[in-house]
Amino acid sequence: MLVFNCYGLISLHMPSRRDFIKKSALASAFVIGGLPKPGKSQPLPYSSEAKKPIVISTWEHGLAANDAAWKILSEGGRTLDAVEQGVMMVEADPTDLSVGLGGYPDQDGHVTLDACIMDEKGNCGSVAFLEHILHPVSVARMLMEKTQHVMLVGEGAYRFALENGFKKCTQEMTPKVKAAWEKWKSENHYQPVIDKNNHDTIGMVAMDNNGDLSGSCTTSGLAWKTHGRVGDSPIIGDGLFVDNEVGAACATGKGEAVMKICGSHLIVELMRNGKTPQEACEEAIQRIAKKQSDYKNFQVGFLALNKNGDIGAYSLVKGFQYALAVNGENKLFDSDYLVKE
């Protein structure tokens, strides 16, 4: 696997995402026709016994991220370390077009990064509109641990990173990314495109052997976005929320849609009020559909994990996948979804 450092590309002795897929049999999670039934919990795609630790993350790139996180948790490590180092795997992958410095740029050709992290004590950190830094999730953690602030953006976030030992990475667009950007400019008249295919943030939530929860979320944001745009991913309560008494949730997809319902916080509060993680994810998706008339034209997916180790996964439209590491296995699942047309 090739990853970035601040001086070019290096090769690490670690399995690729393709290797993980070969080792992990692809499986389809529960699929129930029609709308979800209130009050009826859907079955989990794994045994309810010996669940801790557990890691769940968004999309196929979550397989490699889960493996890194699982290694820490299986050795008795802290969930905060697990969720940071897990998503760092994806941030460092130059072939990932939606996370890290290899991601698609904004309309002006700038790759701007957003990330947040939250621990079992309710501490959190966030950076947005950050350029030239390989691991924005680590900057977010440092902000959380070294200051009283929760969020820094743009030039301020960049200066904070440099002042605290992070190195500037001068990354040029790859020929593939540059060609896609030029094609977009010629075909879309300089207007951002928000559709079902522009969505691959990585969000991760995890629980350790003690039952403590943490989460992280990191992205290069919407491809071809307006310069300065920030979505849900770095916003505590939108792209990620953790309450160690209840559970944790994360989001992927059209950030603007998630922000309009404070999606991850909503899911945790629904779990607090007695919903299962699955029911909570479904209700959050239904709320988007009820309040946003164009919901069939874009994707949003939610993941949730409660204190019992139960999970939930649900999306607006077909195609959302999540990676689940539990009971010593790391597999990719297809989420159920609302729009069956």
CSV table of C-alpha atoms in Angstrom, one decimal:
chain,number,residue,atom,x,y,z
A,1,MET,CA,0.0,0.0,0.0
A,2,LEU,CA,1.3,3.5,-0.9
A,3,VAL,CA,0.8,6.2,1.6
A,4,PHE,CA,1.8,9.9,1.8
A,5,ASN,CA,4.4,11.4,3.9
A,6,CYS,CA,5.5,15.0,3.7
A,7,TYR,CA,8.3,14.2,1.2
A,8,GLY,CA,6.5,11.9,-1.3
A,9,LEU,CA,5.2,8.4,-1.3
A,10,ILE,CA,6.4,5.5,0.8
A,11,SER,CA,5.4,1.9,1.0
A,12,LEU,CA,4.2,0.4,4.2
A,13,HIS,CA,4.2,-3.3,5.1
A,14,MET,CA,0.5,-3.5,5.6
A,15,PRO,CA,-2.4,-5.2,3.8
A,16,SER,CA,-4.3,-3.2,1.2
A,17,ARG,CA,-8.0,-2.8,1.2
A,18,ARG,CA,-8.2,-5.4,-1.5
A,19,ASP,CA,-6.4,-7.8,0.7
A,20,PHE,CA,-8.8,-7.2,3.5
A,21,ILE,CA,-11.7,-7.9,1.1
A,22,LYS,CA,-10.2,-11.1,0.0
A,23,LYS,CA,-9.7,-12.2,3.6
A,24,SER,CA,-13.2,-11.0,4.7
A,25,ALA,CA,-16.1,-12.7,3.0
A,26,LEU,CA,-18.5,-10.1,1.8
A,27,ALA,CA,-21.9,-10.4,3.4
A,28,SER,CA,-25.3,-8.8,3.1
A,29,ALA,CA,-26.9,-7.5,6.3
A,30,PHE,CA,-30.6,-7.7,7.0
A,31,VAL,CA,-32.9,-6.3,4.3
A,32,ILE,CA,-36.6,-5.8,5.0
A,33,GLY,CA,-39.0,-4.6,2.4
A,34,GLY,CA,-40.9,-1.4,2.8
A,35,LEU,CA,-40.5,1.2,5.5
A,36,PRO,CA,-39.2,0.2,8.9
A,37,LYS,CA,-41.8,-0.7,11.5
A,38,PRO,CA,-41.7,1.5,14.7
A,39,GLY,CA,-40.8,-0.4,17.8
A,40,LYS,CA,-39.5,-3.5,16.0
A,41,SER,CA,-35.8,-4.1,16.3
A,42,GLN,CA,-34.0,-5.7,13.3
A,43,PRO,CA,-31.6,-8.6,13.8
A,44,LEU,CA,-27.9,-7.9,14.2
A,45,PRO,CA,-25.5,-9.3,11.6
A,46,TYR,CA,-23.4,-11.1,14.2
A,47,SER,CA,-23.7,-13.2,17.4
A,48,SER,CA,-24.8,-11.3,20.5
A,49,GLU,CA,-22.2,-13.2,22.6
A,50,ALA,CA,-18.7,-11.9,23.4
A,51,LYS,CA,-19.2,-8.7,21.4
A,52,LYS,CA,-16.6,-6.4,23.0
A,53,PRO,CA,-14.4,-4.9,21.6
A,54,ILE,CA,-16.3,-3.7,18.5
A,55,VAL,CA,-15.5,-1.3,15.7
A,56,ILE,CA,-17.8,-0.1,13.0
A,57,SER,CA,-17.0,2.3,10.1
A,58,THR,CA,-18.4,3.6,6.9
A,59,TRP,CA,-17.7,2.2,3.4
A,60,GLU,CA,-15.2,-0.3,2.0
A,61,HIS,CA,-12.2,1.7,3.1
A,62,GLY,CA,-13.5,1.0,6.6
A,63,LEU,CA,-12.1,-2.5,6.4
A,64,ALA,CA,-8.5,-1.4,6.5
A,65,ALA,CA,-9.4,1.3,9.1
A,66,ASN,CA,-11.1,-1.3,11.3
A,67,ASP,CA,-8.1,-3.6,11.2
A,68,ALA,CA,-5.8,-0.9,12.5
A,69,ALA,CA,-8.3,0.0,15.2
A,70,TRP,CA,-9.0,-3.6,16.2
A,71,LYS,CA,-5.3,-4.2,16.7
A,72,ILE,CA,-5.2,-1.5,19.4
A,73,LEU,CA,-8.4,-2.7,21.1
A,74,SER,CA,-7.5,-6.3,21.0
A,75,GLU,CA,-4.4,-5.5,22.9
A,76,GLY,CA,-6.3,-3.6,25.6
A,77,GLY,CA,-5.7,-0.1,24.1
A,78,ARG,CA,-8.0,2.9,24.5
A,79,THR,CA,-10.8,3.5,22.0
A,80,LEU,CA,-9.6,7.1,21.4
A,81,ASP,CA,-6.3,5.7,20.0
A,82,ALA,CA,-8.1,3.1,18.0
A,83,VAL,CA,-10.5,5.5,16.2
A,84,GLU,CA,-7.7,7.9,15.5
A,85,GLN,CA,-5.2,5.4,14.1
A,86,GLY,CA,-8.0,3.6,12.3
A,87,VAL,CA,-9.1,6.5,10.1
A,88,MET,CA,-5.4,7.6,9.7
A,89,MET,CA,-5.1,4.6,7.4
A,90,VAL,CA,-7.6,6.1,5.0
A,91,GLU,CA,-6.2,9.6,5.3
A,92,ALA,CA,-2.8,8.3,4.2
A,93,ASP,CA,-4.1,6.4,1.2
A,94,PRO,CA,-3.4,8.5,-1.9
A,95,THR,CA,-5.8,6.4,-4.0
A,96,ASP,CA,-8.8,7.4,-1.8
A,97,LEU,CA,-10.7,10.1,-3.6
A,98,SER,CA,-12.9,11.3,-0.7
A,99,VAL,CA,-10.6,11.3,2.3
A,100,GLY,CA,-7.2,12.9,2.8
A,101,LEU,CA,-4.8,14.7,0.5
A,102,GLY,CA,-5.6,12.3,-2.4
A,103,GLY,CA,-9.2,13.5,-2.4
A,104,TYR,CA,-11.0,15.4,-5.1
A,105,PRO,CA,-10.4,19.2,-4.8
A,106,ASP,CA,-12.9,22.0,-4.5
A,107,GLN,CA,-14.0,24.1,-7.5
A,108,ASP,CA,-10.7,26.1,-7.4
A,109,GLY,CA,-8.5,23.0,-7.2
A,110,HIS,CA,-7.8,23.1,-3.5
A,111,VAL,CA,-7.9,20.0,-1.4
A,112,THR,CA,-9.4,21.1,2.0
A,113,LEU,CA,-9.8,18.6,4.8
A,114,ASP,CA,-12.3,18.3,7.7
A,115,ALA,CA,-12.1,16.0,10.7
A,116,CYS,CA,-13.2,15.5,14.3
A,117,ILE,CA,-12.7,13.2,17.2
A,118,MET,CA,-14.6,12.5,20.5
A,119,ASP,CA,-13.7,10.4,23.5
A,120,GLU,CA,-15.5,8.6,26.2
A,121,LYS,CA,-15.4,11.6,28.5
A,122,GLY,CA,-17.1,13.9,26.1
A,123,ASN,CA,-13.9,15.7,25.1
A,124,CYS,CA,-13.8,16.6,21.4
A,125,GLY,CA,-11.7,18.4,18.8
A,126,SER,CA,-12.4,19.4,15.3
A,127,VAL,CA,-10.6,21.1,12.3
A,128,ALA,CA,-12.2,22.3,9.1
A,129,PHE,CA,-11.1,23.9,5.8
A,130,LEU,CA,-7.5,22.7,6.5
A,131,GLU,CA,-4.9,22.4,3.8
A,132,HIS,CA,-1.5,20.7,3.4
A,133,ILE,CA,-1.7,18.5,6.5
A,134,LEU,CA,-1.6,14.7,6.1
A,135,HIS,CA,-3.6,13.8,9.2
A,136,PRO,CA,-6.4,16.3,10.1
A,137,VAL,CA,-7.8,13.8,12.7
A,138,SER,CA,-4.6,14.0,14.6
A,139,VAL,CA,-4.7,17.8,14.6
A,140,ALA,CA,-8.2,17.6,15.9
A,141,ARG,CA,-7.1,15.3,18.7
A,142,MET,CA,-4.2,17.6,19.6
A,143,LEU,CA,-6.6,20.6,19.7
A,144,MET,CA,-8.8,18.6,22.1
A,145,GLU,CA,-6.0,17.7,24.4
A,146,LYS,CA,-3.9,20.8,24.4
A,147,THR,CA,-6.4,23.6,24.4
A,148,GLN,CA,-9.8,24.6,25.7
A,149,HIS,CA,-11.1,25.0,22.1
A,150,VAL,CA,-13.2,22.5,20.2
A,151,MET,CA,-12.8,23.7,16.6
A,152,LEU,CA,-10.3,25.6,14.5
A,153,VAL,CA,-10.7,26.3,10.8
A,154,GLY,CA,-8.7,27.4,7.8
A,155,GLU,CA,-5.5,29.3,8.3
A,156,GLY,CA,-5.9,29.1,12.1
A,157,ALA,CA,-6.1,25.4,12.0
A,158,TYR,CA,-3.1,25.2,9.7
A,159,ARG,CA,-1.0,27.5,11.9
A,160,PHE,CA,-1.9,25.4,15.0
A,161,ALA,CA,-0.8,22.3,13.2
A,162,LEU,CA,2.6,23.7,12.2
A,163,GLU,CA,3.1,25.2,15.7
A,164,ASN,CA,2.6,21.7,17.2
A,165,GLY,CA,4.9,19.7,15.0
A,166,PHE,CA,2.9,18.8,12.0
A,167,LYS,CA,4.6,19.1,8.7
A,168,LYS,CA,3.4,20.9,5.6
A,169,CYS,CA,2.7,18.4,2.8
A,170,THR,CA,2.9,19.9,-0.7
A,171,GLN,CA,0.7,17.5,-2.7
A,172,GLU,CA,-0.1,18.0,-6.3
A,173,MET,CA,-3.2,16.5,-7.9
A,174,THR,CA,-2.6,13.2,-9.4
A,175,PRO,CA,-3.2,13.0,-13.2
A,176,LYS,CA,-6.4,11.0,-12.6
A,177,VAL,CA,-7.8,13.6,-10.2
A,178,LYS,CA,-6.7,16.5,-12.3
A,179,ALA,CA,-8.3,15.0,-15.4
A,180,ALA,CA,-11.6,14.5,-13.4
A,181,TRP,CA,-11.5,18.1,-12.2
A,182,GLU,CA,-10.9,19.5,-15.7
A,183,LYS,CA,-13.8,17.3,-17.0
A,184,TRP,CA,-16.1,18.6,-14.2
A,185,LYS,CA,-15.3,22.2,-15.0
A,186,SER,CA,-16.0,21.8,-18.7
A,187,GLU,CA,-19.3,19.9,-18.1
A,188,ASN,CA,-20.8,21.5,-15.0
A,189,HIS,CA,-20.2,25.2,-15.6
A,190,TYR,CA,-18.3,25.5,-12.3
A,191,GLN,CA,-21.2,24.3,-10.2
A,192,PRO,CA,-20.8,21.7,-7.4
A,193,VAL,CA,-22.5,18.4,-8.0
A,194,ILE,CA,-24.3,16.8,-5.1
A,195,ASP,CA,-25.7,13.4,-6.0
A,196,LYS,CA,-25.9,9.8,-4.8
A,197,ASN,CA,-22.2,9.1,-5.7
A,198,ASN,CA,-20.5,12.1,-4.0
A,199,HIS,CA,-20.4,10.9,-0.4
A,200,ASP,CA,-17.5,8.7,0.8
A,201,THR,CA,-16.5,10.2,4.2
A,202,ILE,CA,-15.1,7.7,6.7
A,203,GLY,CA,-16.7,7.8,10.1
A,204,MET,CA,-15.8,5.3,12.8
A,205,VAL,CA,-17.2,4.5,16.3
A,206,ALA,CA,-15.7,1.9,18.6
A,207,MET,CA,-16.1,0.3,22.0
A,208,ASP,CA,-13.3,-1.3,24.1
A,209,ASN,CA,-13.4,-4.2,26.5
A,210,ASN,CA,-14.4,-1.8,29.3
A,211,GLY,CA,-17.4,-0.7,27.4
A,212,ASP,CA,-16.0,2.8,26.7
A,213,LEU,CA,-16.8,4.5,23.4
A,214,SER,CA,-15.0,6.9,21.1
A,215,GLY,CA,-15.5,8.1,17.5
A,216,SER,CA,-13.8,9.9,14.6
A,217,CYS,CA,-14.7,11.3,11.3
A,218,THR,CA,-12.5,12.6,8.5
A,219,THR,CA,-13.0,13.7,4.9
A,220,SER,CA,-11.8,15.8,2.0
A,221,GLY,CA,-15.4,16.8,1.6
A,222,LEU,CA,-17.7,17.1,-1.4
A,223,ALA,CA,-15.9,16.9,-4.7
A,224,TRP,CA,-15.9,20.2,-6.6
A,225,LYS,CA,-17.4,22.0,-3.6
A,226,THR,CA,-17.6,25.8,-3.4
A,227,HIS,CA,-14.3,27.1,-1.9
A,228,GLY,CA,-14.7,27.4,1.8
A,229,ARG,CA,-17.6,24.9,2.1
A,230,VAL,CA,-17.6,22.8,5.3
A,231,GLY,CA,-20.0,19.8,5.6
A,232,ASP,CA,-21.2,17.8,8.6
A,233,SER,CA,-18.0,15.7,9.1
A,234,PRO,CA,-16.1,18.0,11.5
A,235,ILE,CA,-19.2,19.2,13.3
A,236,ILE,CA,-19.7,17.6,16.7
A,237,GLY,CA,-23.4,16.4,16.8
A,238,ASP,CA,-23.7,16.2,13.0
A,239,GLY,CA,-21.0,13.9,11.5
A,240,LEU,CA,-20.2,12.4,14.9
A,241,PHE,CA,-21.4,12.2,18.4
A,242,VAL,CA,-20.4,10.1,21.5
A,243,ASP,CA,-22.1,9.8,24.8
A,244,ASN,CA,-20.5,7.1,26.9
A,245,GLU,CA,-23.7,6.6,29.0
A,246,VAL,CA,-25.7,5.8,25.9
A,247,GLY,CA,-23.9,5.2,22.6
A,248,ALA,CA,-22.2,6.8,19.6
A,249,ALA,CA,-23.2,7.6,16.0
A,250,CYS,CA,-21.6,8.8,12.8
A,251,ALA,CA,-22.8,9.9,9.4
A,252,THR,CA,-21.7,9.9,5.8
A,253,GLY,CA,-23.3,11.4,2.6
A,254,LYS,CA,-24.7,14.8,1.8
A,255,GLY,CA,-23.4,16.9,4.8
A,256,GLU,CA,-26.0,19.6,4.3
A,257,ALA,CA,-28.8,17.1,4.8
A,258,VAL,CA,-27.2,15.7,8.0
A,259,MET,CA,-26.6,19.2,9.4
A,260,LYS,CA,-30.3,20.1,9.0
A,261,ILE,CA,-31.3,17.4,11.5
A,262,CYS,CA,-28.1,17.3,13.7
A,263,GLY,CA,-28.0,13.7,12.6
A,264,SER,CA,-25.6,11.9,14.9
A,265,HIS,CA,-26.7,13.8,18.0
A,266,LEU,CA,-30.3,13.0,17.1
A,267,ILE,CA,-29.5,9.3,16.9
A,268,VAL,CA,-27.8,9.2,20.3
A,269,GLU,CA,-30.7,11.0,21.9
A,270,LEU,CA,-33.2,8.5,20.3
A,271,MET,CA,-31.1,5.7,21.8
A,272,ARG,CA,-31.2,7.5,25.2
A,273,ASN,CA,-35.0,7.5,25.0
A,274,GLY,CA,-35.1,3.7,24.4
A,275,LYS,CA,-34.6,3.2,20.6
A,276,THR,CA,-32.3,0.5,19.5
A,277,PRO,CA,-29.4,1.7,17.3
A,278,GLN,CA,-31.2,0.3,14.2
A,279,GLU,CA,-34.5,2.1,15.1
A,280,ALA,CA,-32.6,5.3,15.8
A,281,CYS,CA,-30.8,5.3,12.4
A,282,GLU,CA,-34.1,4.5,10.6
A,283,GLU,CA,-35.9,7.4,12.4
A,284,ALA,CA,-33.1,9.8,11.5
A,285,ILE,CA,-33.3,8.9,7.8
A,286,GLN,CA,-37.1,9.1,7.9
A,287,ARG,CA,-36.8,12.6,9.3
A,288,ILE,CA,-34.6,13.7,6.4
A,289,ALA,CA,-37.1,12.2,4.0
A,290,LYS,CA,-40.0,14.0,5.7
A,291,LYS,CA,-38.3,17.4,5.8
A,292,GLN,CA,-36.2,17.5,2.6
A,293,SER,CA,-38.3,16.9,-0.6
A,294,ASP,CA,-35.3,16.0,-2.8
A,295,TYR,CA,-34.2,13.1,-0.6
A,296,LYS,CA,-34.3,10.6,-3.4
A,297,ASN,CA,-31.6,12.4,-5.2
A,298,PHE,CA,-28.7,12.1,-2.7
A,299,GLN,CA,-27.3,9.7,-0.2
A,300,VAL,CA,-27.0,9.8,3.6
A,301,GLY,CA,-26.0,6.9,5.7
A,302,PHE,CA,-25.9,6.5,9.5
A,303,LEU,CA,-24.1,4.1,11.8
A,304,ALA,CA,-24.8,3.7,15.5
A,305,LEU,CA,-23.4,1.7,18.4
A,306,ASN,CA,-24.9,1.5,21.9
A,307,LYS,CA,-23.5,0.5,25.3
A,308,ASN,CA,-24.7,-3.0,24.9
A,309,GLY,CA,-22.6,-3.4,21.7
A,310,ASP,CA,-25.7,-3.4,19.5
A,311,ILE,CA,-25.3,-1.7,16.1
A,312,GLY,CA,-27.5,0.1,13.6
A,313,ALA,CA,-27.0,1.0,10.0
A,314,TYR,CA,-29.4,2.7,7.6
A,315,SER,CA,-29.3,4.9,4.5
A,316,LEU,CA,-31.6,6.9,2.2
A,317,VAL,CA,-30.9,5.0,-1.0
A,318,LYS,CA,-29.3,1.7,-2.0
A,319,GLY,CA,-25.5,1.4,-1.9
A,320,PHE,CA,-24.3,2.3,1.6
A,321,GLN,CA,-21.9,-0.2,3.0
A,322,TYR,CA,-20.2,-0.4,6.4
A,323,ALA,CA,-17.3,-2.4,7.8
A,324,LEU,CA,-17.8,-4.2,11.1
A,325,ALA,CA,-15.1,-5.7,13.2
A,326,VAL,CA,-16.4,-7.9,16.1
A,327,ASN,CA,-15.7,-11.3,17.6
A,328,GLY,CA,-12.4,-11.5,15.7
A,329,GLU,CA,-13.9,-10.9,12.3
A,330,ASN,CA,-13.8,-7.9,10.0
A,331,LYS,CA,-16.5,-7.9,7.3
A,332,LEU,CA,-18.2,-5.6,4.8
A,333,PHE,CA,-22.0,-5.4,4.9
A,334,ASP,CA,-24.7,-3.8,2.8
A,335,SER,CA,-27.0,-1.5,4.8
A,336,ASP,CA,-30.7,-1.5,4.5
A,337,TYR,CA,-32.2,1.7,3.0
A,338,LEU,CA,-35.4,3.7,2.7
A,339,VAL,CA,-36.0,4.3,-1.0
A,340,LYS,CA,-36.9,1.0,-2.5
A,341,GLU,CA,-37.8,2.3,-6.0
